[in-house]
Tab-separated table of N, CA and C in Angstrom:
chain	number	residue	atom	x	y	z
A	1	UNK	N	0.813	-1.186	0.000
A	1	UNK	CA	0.000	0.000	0.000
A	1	UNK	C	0.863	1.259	0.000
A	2	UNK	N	2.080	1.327	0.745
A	2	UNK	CA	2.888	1.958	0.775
A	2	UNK	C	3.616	2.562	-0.622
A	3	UNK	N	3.857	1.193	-1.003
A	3	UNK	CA	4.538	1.609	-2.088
A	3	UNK	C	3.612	2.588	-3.939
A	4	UNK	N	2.050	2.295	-3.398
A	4	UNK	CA	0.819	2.376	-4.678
A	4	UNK	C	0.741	4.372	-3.917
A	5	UNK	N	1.212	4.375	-2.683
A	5	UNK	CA	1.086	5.975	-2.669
A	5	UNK	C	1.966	6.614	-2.635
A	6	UNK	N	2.783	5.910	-2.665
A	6	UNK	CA	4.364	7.025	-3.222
A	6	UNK	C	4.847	7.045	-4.502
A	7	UNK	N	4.217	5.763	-5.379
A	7	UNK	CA	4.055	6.200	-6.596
A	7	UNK	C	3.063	7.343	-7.319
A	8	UNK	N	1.686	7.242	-6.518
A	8	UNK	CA	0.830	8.343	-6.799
A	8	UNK	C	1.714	10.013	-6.724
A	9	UNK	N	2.183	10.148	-5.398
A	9	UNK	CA	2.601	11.074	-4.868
A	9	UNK	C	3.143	11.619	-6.187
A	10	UNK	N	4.421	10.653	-6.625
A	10	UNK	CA	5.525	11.067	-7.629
A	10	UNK	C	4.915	11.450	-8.799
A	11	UNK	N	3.754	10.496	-9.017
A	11	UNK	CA	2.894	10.945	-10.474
A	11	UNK	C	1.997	12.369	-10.489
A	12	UNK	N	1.312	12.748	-9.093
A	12	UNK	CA	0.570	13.827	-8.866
A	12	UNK	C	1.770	14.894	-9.090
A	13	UNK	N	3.208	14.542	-8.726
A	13	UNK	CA	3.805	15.748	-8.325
A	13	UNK	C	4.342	15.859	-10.185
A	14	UNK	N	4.612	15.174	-10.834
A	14	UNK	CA	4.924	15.120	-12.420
A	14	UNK	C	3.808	15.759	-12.980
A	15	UNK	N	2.934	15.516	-12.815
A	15	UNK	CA	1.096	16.336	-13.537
A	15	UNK	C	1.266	17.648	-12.853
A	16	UNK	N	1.440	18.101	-11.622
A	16	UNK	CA	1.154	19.337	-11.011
A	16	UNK	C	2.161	20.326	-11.569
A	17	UNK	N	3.299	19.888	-12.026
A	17	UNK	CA	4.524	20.568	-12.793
A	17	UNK	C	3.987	20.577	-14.141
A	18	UNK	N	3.629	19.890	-14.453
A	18	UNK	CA	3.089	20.111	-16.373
A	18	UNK	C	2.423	20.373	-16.243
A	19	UNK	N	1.135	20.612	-15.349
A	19	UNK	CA	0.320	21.781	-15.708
A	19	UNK	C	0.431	22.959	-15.754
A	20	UNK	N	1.496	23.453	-14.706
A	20	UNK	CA	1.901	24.747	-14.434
A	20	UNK	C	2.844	25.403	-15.865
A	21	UNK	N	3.957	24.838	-15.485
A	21	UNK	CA	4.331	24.891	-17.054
A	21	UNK	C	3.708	24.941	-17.979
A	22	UNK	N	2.588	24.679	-18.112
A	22	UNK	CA	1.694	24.159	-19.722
A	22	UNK	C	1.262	25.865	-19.254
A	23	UNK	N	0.580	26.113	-18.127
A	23	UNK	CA	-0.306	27.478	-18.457
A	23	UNK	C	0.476	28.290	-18.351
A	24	UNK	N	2.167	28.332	-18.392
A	24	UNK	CA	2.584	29.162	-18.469
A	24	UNK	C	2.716	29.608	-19.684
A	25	UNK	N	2.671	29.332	-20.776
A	25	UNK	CA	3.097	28.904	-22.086
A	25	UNK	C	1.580	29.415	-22.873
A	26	UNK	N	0.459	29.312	-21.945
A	26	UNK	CA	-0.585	29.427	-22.686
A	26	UNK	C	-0.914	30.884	-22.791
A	27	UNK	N	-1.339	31.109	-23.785
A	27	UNK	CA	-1.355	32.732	-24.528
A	27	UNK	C	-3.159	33.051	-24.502
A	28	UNK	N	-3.006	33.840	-23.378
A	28	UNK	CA	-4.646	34.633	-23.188
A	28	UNK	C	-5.570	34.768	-24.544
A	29	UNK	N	-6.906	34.246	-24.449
A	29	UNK	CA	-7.465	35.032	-25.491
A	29	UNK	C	-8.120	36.370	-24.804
A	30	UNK	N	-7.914	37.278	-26.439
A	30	UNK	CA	-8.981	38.414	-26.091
A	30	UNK	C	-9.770	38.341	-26.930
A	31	UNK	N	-11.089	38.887	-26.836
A	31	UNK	CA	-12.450	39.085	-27.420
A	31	UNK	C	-12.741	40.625	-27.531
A	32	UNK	N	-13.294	40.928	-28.706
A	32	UNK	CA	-13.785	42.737	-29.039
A	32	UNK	C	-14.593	42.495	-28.991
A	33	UNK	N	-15.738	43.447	-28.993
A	33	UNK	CA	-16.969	43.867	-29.777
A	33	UNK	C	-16.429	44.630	-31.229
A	34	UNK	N	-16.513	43.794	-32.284
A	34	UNK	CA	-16.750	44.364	-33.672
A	34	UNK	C	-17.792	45.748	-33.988
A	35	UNK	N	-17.437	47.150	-34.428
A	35	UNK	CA	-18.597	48.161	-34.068
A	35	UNK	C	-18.795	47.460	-35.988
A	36	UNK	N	-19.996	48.596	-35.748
A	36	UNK	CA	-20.754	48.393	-37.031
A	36	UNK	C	-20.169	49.219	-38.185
A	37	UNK	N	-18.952	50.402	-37.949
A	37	UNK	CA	-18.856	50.940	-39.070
A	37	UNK	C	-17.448	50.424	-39.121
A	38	UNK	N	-16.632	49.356	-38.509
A	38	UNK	CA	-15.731	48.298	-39.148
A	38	UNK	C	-16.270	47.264	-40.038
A	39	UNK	N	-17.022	46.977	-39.534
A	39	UNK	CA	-17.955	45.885	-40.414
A	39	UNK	C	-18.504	46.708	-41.451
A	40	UNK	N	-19.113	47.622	-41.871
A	40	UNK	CA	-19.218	48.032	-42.944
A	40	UNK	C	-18.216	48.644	-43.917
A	41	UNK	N	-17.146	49.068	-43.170
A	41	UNK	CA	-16.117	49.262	-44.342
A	41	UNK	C	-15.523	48.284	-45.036
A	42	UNK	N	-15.613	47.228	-43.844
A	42	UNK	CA	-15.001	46.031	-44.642
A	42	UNK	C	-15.988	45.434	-46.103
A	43	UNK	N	-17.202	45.710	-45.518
A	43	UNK	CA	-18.284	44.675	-46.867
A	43	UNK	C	-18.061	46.139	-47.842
A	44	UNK	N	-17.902	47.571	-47.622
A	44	UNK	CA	-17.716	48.320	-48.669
A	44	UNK	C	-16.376	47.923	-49.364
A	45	UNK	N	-15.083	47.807	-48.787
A	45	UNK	CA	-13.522	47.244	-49.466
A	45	UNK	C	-14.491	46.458	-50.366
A	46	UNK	N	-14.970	44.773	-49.730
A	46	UNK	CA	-15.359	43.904	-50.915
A	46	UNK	C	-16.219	44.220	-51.652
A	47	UNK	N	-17.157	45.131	-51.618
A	47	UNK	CA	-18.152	45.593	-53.145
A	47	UNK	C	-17.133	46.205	-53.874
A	48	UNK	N	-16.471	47.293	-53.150
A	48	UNK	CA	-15.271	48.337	-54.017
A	48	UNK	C	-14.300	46.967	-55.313
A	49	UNK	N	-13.954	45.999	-54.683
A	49	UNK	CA	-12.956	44.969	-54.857
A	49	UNK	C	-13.494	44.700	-56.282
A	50	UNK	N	-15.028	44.060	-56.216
A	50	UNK	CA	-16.242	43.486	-56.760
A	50	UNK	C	-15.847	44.615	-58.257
A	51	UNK	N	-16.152	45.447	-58.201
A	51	UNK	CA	-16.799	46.698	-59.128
A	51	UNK	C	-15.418	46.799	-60.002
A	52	UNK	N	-13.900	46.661	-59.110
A	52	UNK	CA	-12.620	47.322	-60.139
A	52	UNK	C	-12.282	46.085	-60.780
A	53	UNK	N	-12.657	44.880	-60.277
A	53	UNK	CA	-12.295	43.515	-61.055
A	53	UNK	C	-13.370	43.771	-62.270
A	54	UNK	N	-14.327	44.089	-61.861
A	54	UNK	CA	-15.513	43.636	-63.351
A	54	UNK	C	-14.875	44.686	-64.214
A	55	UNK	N	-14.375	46.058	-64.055
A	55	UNK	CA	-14.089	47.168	-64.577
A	55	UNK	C	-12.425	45.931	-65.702
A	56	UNK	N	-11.816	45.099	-65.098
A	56	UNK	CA	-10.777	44.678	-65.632
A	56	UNK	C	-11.335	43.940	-66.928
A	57	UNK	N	-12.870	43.689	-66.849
A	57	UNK	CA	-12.985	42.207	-67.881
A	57	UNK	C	-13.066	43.606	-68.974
A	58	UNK	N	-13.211	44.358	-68.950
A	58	UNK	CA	-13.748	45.359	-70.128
A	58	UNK	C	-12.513	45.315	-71.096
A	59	UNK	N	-12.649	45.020	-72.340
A	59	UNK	CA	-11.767	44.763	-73.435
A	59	UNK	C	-10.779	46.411	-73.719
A	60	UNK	N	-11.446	47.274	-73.722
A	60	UNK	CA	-10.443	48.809	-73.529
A	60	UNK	C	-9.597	48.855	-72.361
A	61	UNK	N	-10.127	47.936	-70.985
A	61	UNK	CA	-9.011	48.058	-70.246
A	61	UNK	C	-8.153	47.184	-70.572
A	62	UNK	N	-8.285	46.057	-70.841
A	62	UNK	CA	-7.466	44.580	-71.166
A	62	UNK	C	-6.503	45.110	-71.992
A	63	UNK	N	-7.129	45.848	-73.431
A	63	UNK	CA	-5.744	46.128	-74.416
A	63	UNK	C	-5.170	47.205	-73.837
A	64	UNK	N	-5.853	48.260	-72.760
A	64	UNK	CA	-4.523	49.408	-72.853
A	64	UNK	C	-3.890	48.549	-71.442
A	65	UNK	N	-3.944	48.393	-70.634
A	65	UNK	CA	-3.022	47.285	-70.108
A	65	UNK	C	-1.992	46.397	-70.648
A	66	UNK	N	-2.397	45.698	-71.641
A	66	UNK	CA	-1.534	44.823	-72.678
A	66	UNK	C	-0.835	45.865	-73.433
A	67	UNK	N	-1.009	47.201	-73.515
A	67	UNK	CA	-0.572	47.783	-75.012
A	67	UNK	C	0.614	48.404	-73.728
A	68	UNK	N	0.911	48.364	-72.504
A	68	UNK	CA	1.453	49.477	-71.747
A	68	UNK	C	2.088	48.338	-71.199
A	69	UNK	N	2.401	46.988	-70.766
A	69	UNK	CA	3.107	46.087	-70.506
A	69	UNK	C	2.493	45.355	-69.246
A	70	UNK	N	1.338	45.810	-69.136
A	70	UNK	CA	1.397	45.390	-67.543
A	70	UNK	C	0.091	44.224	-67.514
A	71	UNK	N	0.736	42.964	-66.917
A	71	UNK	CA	-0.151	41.510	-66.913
A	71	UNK	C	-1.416	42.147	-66.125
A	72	UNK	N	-3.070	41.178	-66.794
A	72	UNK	CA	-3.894	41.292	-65.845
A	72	UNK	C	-4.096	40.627	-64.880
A	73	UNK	N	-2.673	39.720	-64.673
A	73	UNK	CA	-3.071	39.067	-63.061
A	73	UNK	C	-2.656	39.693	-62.024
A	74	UNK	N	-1.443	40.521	-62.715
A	74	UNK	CA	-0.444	41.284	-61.686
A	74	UNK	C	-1.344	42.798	-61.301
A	75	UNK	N	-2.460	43.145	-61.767
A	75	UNK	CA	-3.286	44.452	-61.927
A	75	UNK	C	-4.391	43.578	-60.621
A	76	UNK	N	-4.747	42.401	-61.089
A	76	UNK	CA	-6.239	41.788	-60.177
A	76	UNK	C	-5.646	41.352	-58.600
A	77	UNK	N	-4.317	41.061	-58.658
A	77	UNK	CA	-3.254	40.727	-57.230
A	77	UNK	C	-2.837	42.227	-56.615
A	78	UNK	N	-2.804	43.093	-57.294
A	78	UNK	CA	-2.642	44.791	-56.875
A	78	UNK	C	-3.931	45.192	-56.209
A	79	UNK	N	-4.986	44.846	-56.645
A	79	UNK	CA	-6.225	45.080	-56.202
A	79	UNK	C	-6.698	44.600	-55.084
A	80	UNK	N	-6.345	43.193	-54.835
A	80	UNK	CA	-6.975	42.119	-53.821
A	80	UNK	C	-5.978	42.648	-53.196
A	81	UNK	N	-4.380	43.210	-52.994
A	81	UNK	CA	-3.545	43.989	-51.928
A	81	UNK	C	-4.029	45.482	-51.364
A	82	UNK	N	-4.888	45.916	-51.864
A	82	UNK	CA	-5.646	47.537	-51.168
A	82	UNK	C	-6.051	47.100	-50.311
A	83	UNK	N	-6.187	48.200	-49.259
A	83	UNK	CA	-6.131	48.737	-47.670
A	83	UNK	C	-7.739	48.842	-48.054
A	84	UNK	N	-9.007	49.025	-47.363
A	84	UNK	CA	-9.510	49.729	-47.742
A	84	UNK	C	-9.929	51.031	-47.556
A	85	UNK	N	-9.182	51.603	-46.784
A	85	UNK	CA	-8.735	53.055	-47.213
A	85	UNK	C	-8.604	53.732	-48.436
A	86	UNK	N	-7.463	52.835	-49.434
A	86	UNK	CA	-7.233	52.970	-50.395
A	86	UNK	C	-8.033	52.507	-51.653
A	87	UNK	N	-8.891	51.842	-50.928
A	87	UNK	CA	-9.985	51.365	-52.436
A	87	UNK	C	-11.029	52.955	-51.997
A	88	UNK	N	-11.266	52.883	-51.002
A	88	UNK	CA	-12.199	54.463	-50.862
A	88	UNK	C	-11.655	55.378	-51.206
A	89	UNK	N	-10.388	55.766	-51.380
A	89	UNK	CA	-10.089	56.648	-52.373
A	89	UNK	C	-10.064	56.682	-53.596
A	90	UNK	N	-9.677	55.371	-53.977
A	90	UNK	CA	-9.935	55.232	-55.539
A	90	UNK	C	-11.095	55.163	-55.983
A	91	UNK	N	-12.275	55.011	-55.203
A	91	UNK	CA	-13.273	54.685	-55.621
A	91	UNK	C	-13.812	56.266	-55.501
A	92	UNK	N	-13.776	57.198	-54.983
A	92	UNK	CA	-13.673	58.701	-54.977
A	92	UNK	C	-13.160	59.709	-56.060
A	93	UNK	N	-12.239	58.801	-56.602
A	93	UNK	CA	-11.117	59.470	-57.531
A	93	UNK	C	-12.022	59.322	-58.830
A	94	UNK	N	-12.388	58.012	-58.976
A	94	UNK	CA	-13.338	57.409	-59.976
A	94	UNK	C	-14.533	58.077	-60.145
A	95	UNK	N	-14.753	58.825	-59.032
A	95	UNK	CA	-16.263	59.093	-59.143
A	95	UNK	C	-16.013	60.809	-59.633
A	96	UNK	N	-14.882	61.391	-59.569
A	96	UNK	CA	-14.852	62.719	-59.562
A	96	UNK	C	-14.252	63.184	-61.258
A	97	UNK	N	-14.193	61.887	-61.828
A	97	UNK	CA	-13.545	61.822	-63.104
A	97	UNK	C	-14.847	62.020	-63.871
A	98	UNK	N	-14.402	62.736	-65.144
A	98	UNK	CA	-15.263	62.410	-66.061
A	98	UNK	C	-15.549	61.174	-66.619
A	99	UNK	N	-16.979	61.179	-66.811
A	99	UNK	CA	-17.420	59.637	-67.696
A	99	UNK	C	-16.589	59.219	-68.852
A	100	UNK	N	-16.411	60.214	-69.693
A	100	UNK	CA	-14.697	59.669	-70.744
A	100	UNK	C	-13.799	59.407	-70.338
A	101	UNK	N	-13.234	60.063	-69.488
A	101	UNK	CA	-11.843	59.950	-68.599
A	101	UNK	C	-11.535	58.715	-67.804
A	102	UNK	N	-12.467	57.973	-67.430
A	102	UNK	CA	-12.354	56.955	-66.364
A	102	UNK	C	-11.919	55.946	-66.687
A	103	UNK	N	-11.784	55.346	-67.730
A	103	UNK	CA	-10.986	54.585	-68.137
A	103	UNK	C	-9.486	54.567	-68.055
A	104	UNK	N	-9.260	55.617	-68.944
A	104	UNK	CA	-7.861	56.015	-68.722
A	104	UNK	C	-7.277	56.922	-67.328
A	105	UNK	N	-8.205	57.011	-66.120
A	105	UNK	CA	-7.991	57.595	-65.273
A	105	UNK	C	-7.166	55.999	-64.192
A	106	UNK	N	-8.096	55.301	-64.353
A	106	UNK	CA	-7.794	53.905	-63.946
A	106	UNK	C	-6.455	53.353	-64.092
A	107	UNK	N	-6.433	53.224	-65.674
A	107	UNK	CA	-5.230	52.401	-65.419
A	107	UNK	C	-3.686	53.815	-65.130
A	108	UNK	N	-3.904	55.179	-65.228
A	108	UNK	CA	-3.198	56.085	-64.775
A	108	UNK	C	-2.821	55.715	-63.665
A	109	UNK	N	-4.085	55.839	-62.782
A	109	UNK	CA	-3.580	55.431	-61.241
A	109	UNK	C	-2.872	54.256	-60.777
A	110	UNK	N	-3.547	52.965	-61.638
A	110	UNK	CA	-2.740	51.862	-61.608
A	110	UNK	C	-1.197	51.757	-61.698
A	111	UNK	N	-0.688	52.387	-62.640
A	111	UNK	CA	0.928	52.749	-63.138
A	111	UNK	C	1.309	53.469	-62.031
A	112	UNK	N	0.246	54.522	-61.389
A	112	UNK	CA	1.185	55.309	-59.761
A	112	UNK	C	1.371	53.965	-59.579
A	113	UNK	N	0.655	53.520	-59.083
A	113	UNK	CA	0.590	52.779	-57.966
A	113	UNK	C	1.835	51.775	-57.978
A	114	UNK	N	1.585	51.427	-59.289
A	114	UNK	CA	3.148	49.916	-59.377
A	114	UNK	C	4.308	50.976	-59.518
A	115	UNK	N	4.710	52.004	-60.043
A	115	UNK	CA	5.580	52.900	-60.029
A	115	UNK	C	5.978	52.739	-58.639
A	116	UNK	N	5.095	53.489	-57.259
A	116	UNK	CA	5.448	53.805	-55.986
A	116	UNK	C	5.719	52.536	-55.379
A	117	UNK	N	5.140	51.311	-55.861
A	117	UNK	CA	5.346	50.047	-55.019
A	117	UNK	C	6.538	49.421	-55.935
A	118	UNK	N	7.218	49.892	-56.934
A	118	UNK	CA	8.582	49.686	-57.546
A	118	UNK	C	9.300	50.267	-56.653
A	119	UNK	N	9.342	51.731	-56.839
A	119	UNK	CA	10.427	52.403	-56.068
A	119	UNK	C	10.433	51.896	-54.598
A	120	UNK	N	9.242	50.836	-54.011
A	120	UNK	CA	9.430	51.240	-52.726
A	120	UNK	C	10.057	49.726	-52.522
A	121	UNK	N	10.179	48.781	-53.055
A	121	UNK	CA	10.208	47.315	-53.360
A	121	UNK	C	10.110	46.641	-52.977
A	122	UNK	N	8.532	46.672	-52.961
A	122	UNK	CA	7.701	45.793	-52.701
A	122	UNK	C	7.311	44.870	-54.009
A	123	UNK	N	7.234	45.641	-55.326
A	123	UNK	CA	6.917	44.825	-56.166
A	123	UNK	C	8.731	44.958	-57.194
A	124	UNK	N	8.381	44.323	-58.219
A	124	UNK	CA	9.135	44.437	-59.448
A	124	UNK	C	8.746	44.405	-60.749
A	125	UNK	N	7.966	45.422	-61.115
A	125	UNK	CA	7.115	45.169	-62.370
A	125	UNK	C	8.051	45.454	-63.368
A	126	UNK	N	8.399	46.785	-62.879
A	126	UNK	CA	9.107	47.547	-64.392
A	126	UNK	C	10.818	47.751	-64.043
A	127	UNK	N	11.452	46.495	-64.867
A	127	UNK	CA	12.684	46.656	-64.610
A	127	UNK	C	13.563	47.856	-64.488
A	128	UNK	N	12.830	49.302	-64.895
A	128	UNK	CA	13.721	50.322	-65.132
A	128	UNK	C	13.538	51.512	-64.001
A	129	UNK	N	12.618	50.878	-63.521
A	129	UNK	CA	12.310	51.904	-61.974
A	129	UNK	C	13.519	51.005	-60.889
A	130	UNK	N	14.365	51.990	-60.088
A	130	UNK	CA	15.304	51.762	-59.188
A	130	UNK	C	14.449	51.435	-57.896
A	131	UNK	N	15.098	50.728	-56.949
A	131	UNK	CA	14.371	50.894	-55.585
A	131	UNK	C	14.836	52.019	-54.659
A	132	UNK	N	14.575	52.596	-54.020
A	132	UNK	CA	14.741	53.569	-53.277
A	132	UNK	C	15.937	53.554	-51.696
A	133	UNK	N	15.505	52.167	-51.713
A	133	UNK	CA	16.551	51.263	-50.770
A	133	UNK	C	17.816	51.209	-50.589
């Protein structure tokens, strides 16, 4: 009998150390309340997202894209990378353009955009832009 509780002992005292240890190791959760105008900017980013992809299937954007060097996967992967901060501005920019203009206002901004994310190098589109680095 002696010997069935000093084995316990040794086993309780092996478990009481790995537990401690274990919760030391264990990483708190936290919980928010989500407000409602995070949640709506976010479903606005994905309509914004929605609207500049369909704007890509349009055959005037496809060729002046193709005619200016720049792939439409590498334009639809630029897009799905906006903040949406930055889709609400573009989507602002878009709206303040003329109805002729918007086309070519688009892929304008597009070229900032891989231009500044060349120089900044993050991307590598256009071999002849330096990095800033």
């Amino acid at each position: 009998m002696q010997a069935i509780r000093s084995y316990t002992q040794s086993v309780s005292a092996i478990m009481t150390l790995m537990m401690i240890l274990s919760s030391m190791w264990a990483i708190p959760a936290s919980a928010s309340i989500v407000g409602t105008g995070e949640l709506l900017t976010e479903q606005r980013a994905d309509i914004d997202r929605d609207a500049l992809m369909g704007m890509l299937e349009r055959d005037e954007v496809k060729s002046t894209l193709a005619s200016m060097g720049v792939g439409e996967q590498e334009v639809r992967d630029r897009i799905q990378s906006l903040t949406p901060s930055e889709l609400a501005d573009f989507k602002q920019q878009l709206a303040q353009a003329p109805a002729g203009e918007g086309v070519v206002g688009i892929i304008v901004l597009f070229l900032l955009v891989f231009i500044i994310t060349d120089m900044l190098c993050a991307t590598d589109i256009f071999p002849f832009i330096n990095c800033i680095r």
